[in-house]
PDB file of C-alpha atoms in Angstrom:
ATOM      1  CA  UNK A 222     233.975-126.391 -66.503  1.00  0.00           C
ATOM      2  CA  UNK A 223     232.328-123.470 -64.701  1.00  0.00           C
ATOM      3  CA  UNK A 224     229.188-122.714 -66.602  1.00  0.00           C
ATOM      4  CA  UNK A 225     225.678-121.359 -66.205  1.00  0.00           C
ATOM      5  CA  UNK A 226     223.350-122.533 -68.964  1.00  0.00           C
ATOM      6  CA  UNK A 227     220.028-120.980 -69.841  1.00  0.00           C
ATOM      7  CA  UNK A 228     217.246-122.411 -71.988  1.00  0.00           C
ATOM      8  CA  UNK A 229     215.692-121.311 -74.190  1.00  0.00           C
ATOM      9  CA  UNK A 230     217.890-118.505 -75.480  1.00  0.00           C
ATOM     10  CA  UNK A 231     215.072-116.921 -77.457  1.00  0.00           C
ATOM     11  CA  UNK A 232     211.338-117.208 -76.893  1.00  0.00           C
ATOM     12  CA  UNK A 233     208.284-115.539 -78.382  1.00  0.00           C
ATOM     13  CA  UNK A 234     204.969-115.845 -76.557  1.00  0.00           C
ATOM     14  CA  UNK A 235     201.541-114.312 -76.771  1.00  0.00           C
ATOM     15  CA  UNK A 236     200.099-112.293 -73.924  1.00  0.00           C
ATOM     16  CA  UNK A 237     198.439-114.588 -71.421  1.00  0.00           C
ATOM     17  CA  UNK A 238     200.566-117.629 -72.210  1.00  0.00           C
ATOM     18  CA  UNK A 239     202.750-119.261 -69.608  1.00  0.00           C
ATOM     19  CA  UNK A 240     206.517-119.017 -69.821  1.00  0.00           C
ATOM     20  CA  UNK A 241     209.165-121.280 -68.363  1.00  0.00           C
ATOM     21  CA  UNK A 242     212.811-120.206 -68.354  1.00  0.00           C
ATOM     22  CA  UNK A 243     215.306-122.744 -67.126  1.00  0.00           C
ATOM     23  CA  UNK A 244     218.790-122.375 -65.727  1.00  0.00           C
ATOM     24  CA  UNK A 245     221.460-124.865 -64.771  1.00  0.00           C
ATOM     25  CA  UNK A 246     224.886-124.548 -63.205  1.00  0.00           C
ATOM     26  CA  UNK A 247     227.702-127.031 -62.779  1.00  0.00           C
ATOM     27  CA  UNK A 248     229.581-125.354 -59.929  1.00  0.00           C
ATOM     28  CA  UNK A 249     227.493-126.642 -56.999  1.00  0.00           C
ATOM     29  CA  UNK A 250     226.791-123.055 -55.982  1.00  0.00           C
ATOM     30  CA  UNK A 251     224.155-122.715 -53.298  1.00  0.00           C
ATOM     31  CA  UNK A 252     222.890-119.307 -54.343  1.00  0.00           C
ATOM     32  CA  UNK A 253     221.209-118.597 -57.660  1.00  0.00           C
ATOM     33  CA  UNK A 254     219.485-115.563 -59.109  1.00  0.00           C
ATOM     34  CA  UNK A 255     217.140-114.355 -61.790  1.00  0.00           C
ATOM     35  CA  UNK A 256     217.596-110.850 -63.179  1.00  0.00           C
ATOM     36  CA  UNK A 257     215.940-108.964 -65.957  1.00  0.00           C
ATOM     37  CA  UNK A 258     217.568-106.324 -68.075  1.00  0.00           C
ATOM     38  CA  UNK A 259     215.772-103.896 -70.341  1.00  0.00           C
ATOM     39  CA  UNK A 260     217.593-102.243 -73.276  1.00  0.00           C
ATOM     40  CA  UNK A 261     220.407 -99.956 -72.160  1.00  0.00           C
ATOM     41  CA  UNK A 262     219.514-100.361 -68.515  1.00  0.00           C
ATOM     42  CA  UNK A 263     220.882-102.088 -65.475  1.00  0.00           C
ATOM     43  CA  UNK A 264     220.094-105.438 -63.910  1.00  0.00           C
ATOM     44  CA  UNK A 265     216.984-105.800 -61.796  1.00  0.00           C
ATOM     45  CA  UNK A 266     216.820-108.685 -59.319  1.00  0.00           C
ATOM     46  CA  UNK A 267     213.636-110.737 -59.585  1.00  0.00           C
ATOM     47  CA  UNK A 268     214.310-113.627 -57.208  1.00  0.00           C
ATOM     48  CA  UNK A 269     217.181-115.096 -55.250  1.00  0.00           C
ATOM     49  CA  UNK A 270     217.456-118.710 -54.171  1.00  0.00           C
ATOM     50  CA  UNK A 271     219.717-119.688 -51.298  1.00  0.00           C
ATOM     51  CA  UNK A 272     219.310-123.420 -51.883  1.00  0.00           C
ATOM     52  CA  UNK A 273     216.663-126.036 -52.726  1.00  0.00           C
ATOM     53  CA  UNK A 274     213.197-124.702 -51.814  1.00  0.00           C
ATOM     54  CA  UNK A 275     214.720-121.618 -50.153  1.00  0.00           C
ATOM     55  CA  UNK A 276     213.716-118.698 -52.334  1.00  0.00           C
ATOM     56  CA  UNK A 277     213.316-115.000 -51.599  1.00  0.00           C
ATOM     57  CA  UNK A 278     211.823-112.124 -53.504  1.00  0.00           C
ATOM     58  CA  UNK A 279     214.172-109.661 -55.084  1.00  0.00           C
ATOM     59  CA  UNK A 280     213.352-106.116 -56.068  1.00  0.00           C
ATOM     60  CA  UNK A 281     210.756-106.820 -58.781  1.00  0.00           C
ATOM     61  CA  UNK A 282     209.068-110.185 -58.034  1.00  0.00           C
ATOM     62  CA  UNK A 283     205.547-109.252 -59.127  1.00  0.00           C
ATOM     63  CA  UNK A 284     204.344-111.386 -62.013  1.00  0.00           C
ATOM     64  CA  UNK A 285     207.047-114.022 -61.544  1.00  0.00           C
ATOM     65  CA  UNK A 286     207.579-117.146 -59.527  1.00  0.00           C
ATOM     66  CA  UNK A 287     210.493-119.513 -59.215  1.00  0.00           C
ATOM     67  CA  UNK A 288     211.206-123.134 -58.511  1.00  0.00           C
ATOM     68  CA  UNK A 289     214.335-124.804 -57.233  1.00  0.00           C
ATOM     69  CA  UNK A 290     214.030-128.516 -56.635  1.00  0.00           C
ATOM     70  CA  UNK A 291     217.661-129.385 -57.292  1.00  0.00           C
ATOM     71  CA  UNK A 292     220.686-127.311 -56.344  1.00  0.00           C
ATOM     72  CA  UNK A 293     221.885-127.152 -59.939  1.00  0.00           C
ATOM     73  CA  UNK A 294     218.576-126.034 -61.476  1.00  0.00           C
ATOM     74  CA  UNK A 295     216.594-122.828 -61.024  1.00  0.00           C
ATOM     75  CA  UNK A 296     213.468-122.041 -63.022  1.00  0.00           C
ATOM     76  CA  UNK A 297     211.646-118.776 -63.612  1.00  0.00           C
ATOM     77  CA  UNK A 298     207.941-119.011 -64.366  1.00  0.00           C
ATOM     78  CA  UNK A 299     205.661-116.353 -65.776  1.00  0.00           C
ATOM     79  CA  UNK A 300     202.024-117.290 -65.332  1.00  0.00           C
ATOM     80  CA  UNK A 301     200.038-115.409 -67.963  1.00  0.00           C
ATOM     81  CA  UNK A 302     202.804-113.331 -69.510  1.00  0.00           C
ATOM     82  CA  UNK A 303     202.326-109.635 -70.102  1.00  0.00           C
ATOM     83  CA  UNK A 304     203.768-107.442 -72.834  1.00  0.00           C
ATOM     84  CA  UNK A 305     205.752-105.452 -70.277  1.00  0.00           C
ATOM     85  CA  UNK A 306     207.615-108.622 -69.366  1.00  0.00           C
ATOM     86  CA  UNK A 307     209.372-108.496 -72.715  1.00  0.00           C
ATOM     87  CA  UNK A 308     213.009-108.374 -71.680  1.00  0.00           C
ATOM     88  CA  UNK A 309     216.280-110.244 -71.460  1.00  0.00           C
ATOM     89  CA  UNK A 310     216.452-112.526 -68.452  1.00  0.00           C
ATOM     90  CA  UNK A 311     219.743-113.532 -66.894  1.00  0.00           C
ATOM     91  CA  UNK A 312     220.325-116.358 -64.507  1.00  0.00           C
ATOM     92  CA  UNK A 313     223.368-116.280 -62.252  1.00  0.00           C
ATOM     93  CA  UNK A 314     224.970-118.317 -59.518  1.00  0.00           C
ATOM     94  CA  UNK A 315     227.228-117.190 -56.736  1.00  0.00           C
ATOM     95  CA  UNK A 316     230.428-118.204 -55.122  1.00  0.00           C
ATOM     96  CA  UNK A 317     229.405-117.222 -51.619  1.00  0.00           C
ATOM     97  CA  UNK A 318     232.930-116.777 -50.347  1.00  0.00           C
ATOM     98  CA  UNK A 319     233.330-113.525 -52.261  1.00  0.00           C
ATOM     99  CA  UNK A 320     229.868-112.787 -53.639  1.00  0.00           C
ATOM    100  CA  UNK A 321     231.070-113.030 -57.225  1.00  0.00           C
ATOM    101  CA  UNK A 322     228.286-113.827 -59.689  1.00  0.00           C
ATOM    102  CA  UNK A 323     228.563-116.094 -62.710  1.00  0.00           C
ATOM    103  CA  UNK A 324     226.014-115.250 -65.374  1.00  0.00           C
ATOM    104  CA  UNK A 325     224.294-117.323 -67.997  1.00  0.00           C
ATOM    105  CA  UNK A 326     224.079-116.128 -71.597  1.00  0.00           C
ATOM    106  CA  UNK A 327     220.603-114.739 -71.179  1.00  0.00           C
ATOM    107  CA  UNK A 328     217.134-115.591 -72.439  1.00  0.00           C
ATOM    108  CA  UNK A 329     215.451-113.046 -74.662  1.00  0.00           C
ATOM    109  CA  UNK A 330     211.691-113.138 -74.146  1.00  0.00           C
ATOM    110  CA  UNK A 331     209.261-111.324 -76.398  1.00  0.00           C
ATOM    111  CA  UNK A 332     205.627-111.191 -75.335  1.00  0.00           C
ATOM    112  CA  UNK A 333     203.278-110.134 -78.132  1.00  0.00           C
TER     113      UNK A 333
ATOM    114  CA  UNK B 245     221.608 -97.620 -46.896  1.00  0.00           C
ATOM    115  CA  UNK B 246     223.922 -99.722 -49.034  1.00  0.00           C
ATOM    116  CA  UNK B 247     224.474 -98.331 -52.514  1.00  0.00           C
ATOM    117  CA  UNK B 248     226.822 -97.994 -55.474  1.00  0.00           C
ATOM    118  CA  UNK B 249     227.146 -94.797 -57.457  1.00  0.00           C
ATOM    119  CA  UNK B 250     228.479 -94.589 -60.973  1.00  0.00           C
ATOM    120  CA  UNK B 251     228.400 -90.959 -61.944  1.00  0.00           C
ATOM    121  CA  UNK B 252     228.777 -91.312 -65.711  1.00  0.00           C
ATOM    122  CA  UNK B 253     225.962 -92.808 -67.721  1.00  0.00           C
ATOM    123  CA  UNK B 254     227.768 -92.528 -71.033  1.00  0.00           C
ATOM    124  CA  UNK B 255     231.437 -91.989 -71.809  1.00  0.00           C
ATOM    125  CA  UNK B 256     232.484 -91.472 -75.413  1.00  0.00           C
ATOM    126  CA  UNK B 257     236.178 -91.536 -76.266  1.00  0.00           C
ATOM    127  CA  UNK B 258     238.472 -91.834 -79.229  1.00  0.00           C
ATOM    128  CA  UNK B 259     240.570 -94.980 -79.536  1.00  0.00           C
ATOM    129  CA  UNK B 260     243.923 -94.740 -77.809  1.00  0.00           C
ATOM    130  CA  UNK B 261     242.906 -92.299 -75.094  1.00  0.00           C
ATOM    131  CA  UNK B 262     242.870 -93.106 -71.362  1.00  0.00           C
ATOM    132  CA  UNK B 263     239.643 -93.647 -69.464  1.00  0.00           C
ATOM    133  CA  UNK B 264     238.491 -93.615 -65.862  1.00  0.00           C
ATOM    134  CA  UNK B 265     235.032 -94.801 -64.882  1.00  0.00           C
ATOM    135  CA  UNK B 266     233.981 -93.719 -61.419  1.00  0.00           C
ATOM    136  CA  UNK B 267     232.584 -95.974 -58.745  1.00  0.00           C
ATOM    137  CA  UNK B 268     231.871 -95.070 -55.142  1.00  0.00           C
ATOM    138  CA  UNK B 269     230.049 -97.220 -52.665  1.00  0.00           C
ATOM    139  CA  UNK B 270     228.292 -96.888 -49.338  1.00  0.00           C
ATOM    140  CA  UNK B 271     228.113 -99.658 -46.770  1.00  0.00           C
ATOM    141  CA  UNK B 272     228.994-100.305 -43.166  1.00  0.00           C
ATOM    142  CA  UNK B 273     231.301-103.255 -43.785  1.00  0.00           C
ATOM    143  CA  UNK B 274     234.333-104.036 -45.967  1.00  0.00           C
ATOM    144  CA  UNK B 275     233.110-105.947 -48.986  1.00  0.00           C
ATOM    145  CA  UNK B 276     234.624-107.300 -52.134  1.00  0.00           C
ATOM    146  CA  UNK B 277     234.192-104.774 -54.944  1.00  0.00           C
ATOM    147  CA  UNK B 278     233.584-105.931 -58.485  1.00  0.00           C
ATOM    148  CA  UNK B 279     233.653-104.518 -61.979  1.00  0.00           C
ATOM    149  CA  UNK B 280     231.554-106.382 -64.528  1.00  0.00           C
ATOM    150  CA  UNK B 281     231.659-105.755 -68.271  1.00  0.00           C
ATOM    151  CA  UNK B 282     228.804-106.484 -70.627  1.00  0.00           C
ATOM    152  CA  UNK B 283     229.344-106.358 -74.367  1.00  0.00           C
ATOM    153  CA  UNK B 284     226.376-105.905 -76.645  1.00  0.00           C
ATOM    154  CA  UNK B 285     224.035-108.902 -76.617  1.00  0.00           C
ATOM    155  CA  UNK B 286     226.240-110.780 -74.181  1.00  0.00           C
ATOM    156  CA  UNK B 287     226.089-111.692 -70.505  1.00  0.00           C
ATOM    157  CA  UNK B 288     227.888-109.635 -67.856  1.00  0.00           C
ATOM    158  CA  UNK B 289     231.318-111.014 -67.108  1.00  0.00           C
ATOM    159  CA  UNK B 290     233.621-110.323 -64.203  1.00  0.00           C
ATOM    160  CA  UNK B 291     236.398-107.935 -65.134  1.00  0.00           C
ATOM    161  CA  UNK B 292     238.048-107.146 -61.795  1.00  0.00           C
ATOM    162  CA  UNK B 293     237.538-107.796 -58.135  1.00  0.00           C
ATOM    163  CA  UNK B 294     239.259-106.687 -54.961  1.00  0.00           C
ATOM    164  CA  UNK B 295     238.897-106.592 -51.218  1.00  0.00           C
ATOM    165  CA  UNK B 296     242.400-105.321 -50.412  1.00  0.00           C
ATOM    166  CA  UNK B 297     242.803-101.688 -49.506  1.00  0.00           C
ATOM    167  CA  UNK B 298     245.176 -99.618 -51.648  1.00  0.00           C
ATOM    168  CA  UNK B 299     246.210-102.522 -53.855  1.00  0.00           C
ATOM    169  CA  UNK B 300     245.993-102.181 -57.647  1.00  0.00           C
ATOM    170  CA  UNK B 301     244.172-105.028 -59.398  1.00  0.00           C
ATOM    171  CA  UNK B 302     244.641-105.564 -63.128  1.00  0.00           C
ATOM    172  CA  UNK B 303     243.026-107.638 -65.858  1.00  0.00           C
ATOM    173  CA  UNK B 304     242.930-107.347 -69.644  1.00  0.00           C
ATOM    174  CA  UNK B 305     244.575-103.922 -69.541  1.00  0.00           C
ATOM    175  CA  UNK B 306     242.059-102.520 -67.069  1.00  0.00           C
ATOM    176  CA  UNK B 307     243.016-101.704 -63.512  1.00  0.00           C
ATOM    177  CA  UNK B 308     241.416-100.446 -60.343  1.00  0.00           C
ATOM    178  CA  UNK B 309     242.502 -99.704 -56.790  1.00  0.00           C
ATOM    179  CA  UNK B 310     240.161-100.113 -53.845  1.00  0.00           C
ATOM    180  CA  UNK B 311     240.403 -97.107 -51.539  1.00  0.00           C
ATOM    181  CA  UNK B 312     238.439 -97.796 -48.388  1.00  0.00           C
ATOM    182  CA  UNK B 313     239.122 -94.329 -46.994  1.00  0.00           C
ATOM    183  CA  UNK B 314     237.169 -92.769 -49.837  1.00  0.00           C
ATOM    184  CA  UNK B 315     234.928 -95.793 -50.582  1.00  0.00           C
ATOM    185  CA  UNK B 316     236.013 -95.777 -54.195  1.00  0.00           C
ATOM    186  CA  UNK B 317     236.931 -98.371 -56.808  1.00  0.00           C
ATOM    187  CA  UNK B 318     237.439 -96.464 -60.050  1.00  0.00           C
ATOM    188  CA  UNK B 319     238.139 -98.403 -63.241  1.00  0.00           C
ATOM    189  CA  UNK B 320     240.947 -97.213 -65.502  1.00  0.00           C
ATOM    190  CA  UNK B 321     242.683 -98.071 -68.709  1.00  0.00           C
ATOM    191  CA  UNK B 322     245.596 -96.219 -70.251  1.00  0.00           C
ATOM    192  CA  UNK B 323     244.629 -96.698 -73.897  1.00  0.00           C
ATOM    193  CA  UNK B 324     241.134 -97.763 -74.897  1.00  0.00           C
ATOM    194  CA  UNK B 325     240.387 -99.943 -77.903  1.00  0.00           C
ATOM    195  CA  UNK B 326     237.297-100.301 -80.076  1.00  0.00           C
ATOM    196  CA  UNK B 327     236.633-103.645 -78.404  1.00  0.00           C
ATOM    197  CA  UNK B 328     236.283-101.904 -75.031  1.00  0.00           C
ATOM    198  CA  UNK B 329     232.930-100.500 -76.096  1.00  0.00           C
ATOM    199  CA  UNK B 330     230.548-102.032 -73.565  1.00  0.00           C
ATOM    200  CA  UNK B 331     228.455-101.475 -70.467  1.00  0.00           C
ATOM    201  CA  UNK B 332     230.442-101.466 -67.223  1.00  0.00           C
ATOM    202  CA  UNK B 333     228.912-102.173 -63.829  1.00  0.00           C
ATOM    203  CA  UNK B 334     230.433-101.670 -60.402  1.00  0.00           C
ATOM    204  CA  UNK B 335     229.008-103.873 -57.639  1.00  0.00           C
ATOM    205  CA  UNK B 336     229.439-105.298 -54.161  1.00  0.00           C
ATOM    206  CA  UNK B 337     227.589-107.985 -52.168  1.00  0.00           C
ATOM    207  CA  UNK B 338     225.250-107.078 -49.325  1.00  0.00           C
ATOM    208  CA  UNK B 339     226.565-108.446 -46.063  1.00  0.00           C
ATOM    209  CA  UNK B 340     225.340-111.977 -45.375  1.00  0.00           C
ATOM    210  CA  UNK B 341     222.488-111.788 -47.891  1.00  0.00           C
ATOM    211  CA  UNK B 342     224.052-113.150 -51.042  1.00  0.00           C
ATOM    212  CA  UNK B 343     222.640-110.225 -52.967  1.00  0.00           C
ATOM    213  CA  UNK B 344     224.800-108.059 -55.208  1.00  0.00           C
ATOM    214  CA  UNK B 345     224.268-104.319 -55.242  1.00  0.00           C
ATOM    215  CA  UNK B 346     224.900-102.972 -58.745  1.00  0.00           C
ATOM    216  CA  UNK B 347     225.525 -99.453 -59.881  1.00  0.00           C
ATOM    217  CA  UNK B 348     223.421 -98.187 -62.750  1.00  0.00           C
ATOM    218  CA  UNK B 349     226.201 -98.873 -65.209  1.00  0.00           C
ATOM    219  CA  UNK B 350     228.382 -96.747 -67.467  1.00  0.00           C
ATOM    220  CA  UNK B 351     228.211 -97.193 -71.201  1.00  0.00           C
ATOM    221  CA  UNK B 352     231.645 -96.784 -72.754  1.00  0.00           C
ATOM    222  CA  UNK B 353     231.611 -95.982 -76.460  1.00  0.00           C
ATOM    223  CA  UNK B 354     234.906 -95.910 -78.334  1.00  0.00           C
ATOM    224  CA  UNK B 355     235.235 -94.144 -81.689  1.00  0.00           C
ATOM    225  CA  UNK B 356     237.911 -94.843 -84.320  1.00  0.00           C
TER     226      UNK B 356
END
């Protein structure tokens, strides 16, 4: 079953708190991604991971860090969350033969 | 540089009419082209993909033809339904980087 799973789906935090968003995939894909999407807008790439401990900044990495210790898991960490990090975060994994992305269902983060 | 252009930000149509959403791309190689669809409060899902020049690709009533001569991959449907209301993204992968370049997206709104 080809699936990308994100947890939690909904999260409310106060400004300054730490946030951990987790993502898992069962397709053994090497490449994984974290995107954010603000209402009515496109997808902005935060980080890309090419494999375990092989991570690269995307277009908007400031304020975020990632961890990938197992191929099937990719975490996004916000140290001291800010109100402008309120958004929907999507994890994705890639079939590198074509570049097609498989997306998780999204994690809606609200920072108060 | 590499880019995707979707010229329409919002397309509003009455049910039953045909639609064409424009997508042109710029790159120095011959990539796969993708159309993703994102319904409200859902994750983006792959709608169509193609890497074959001048071949029509179809799925769920939508179709597109990759024209490498004009660097275009326009999305069409002959008769739109209310359920087609969604955000549509055109995209292609950057060569050898595992990173997908997305257009800004076109919001398709269908009225009864």
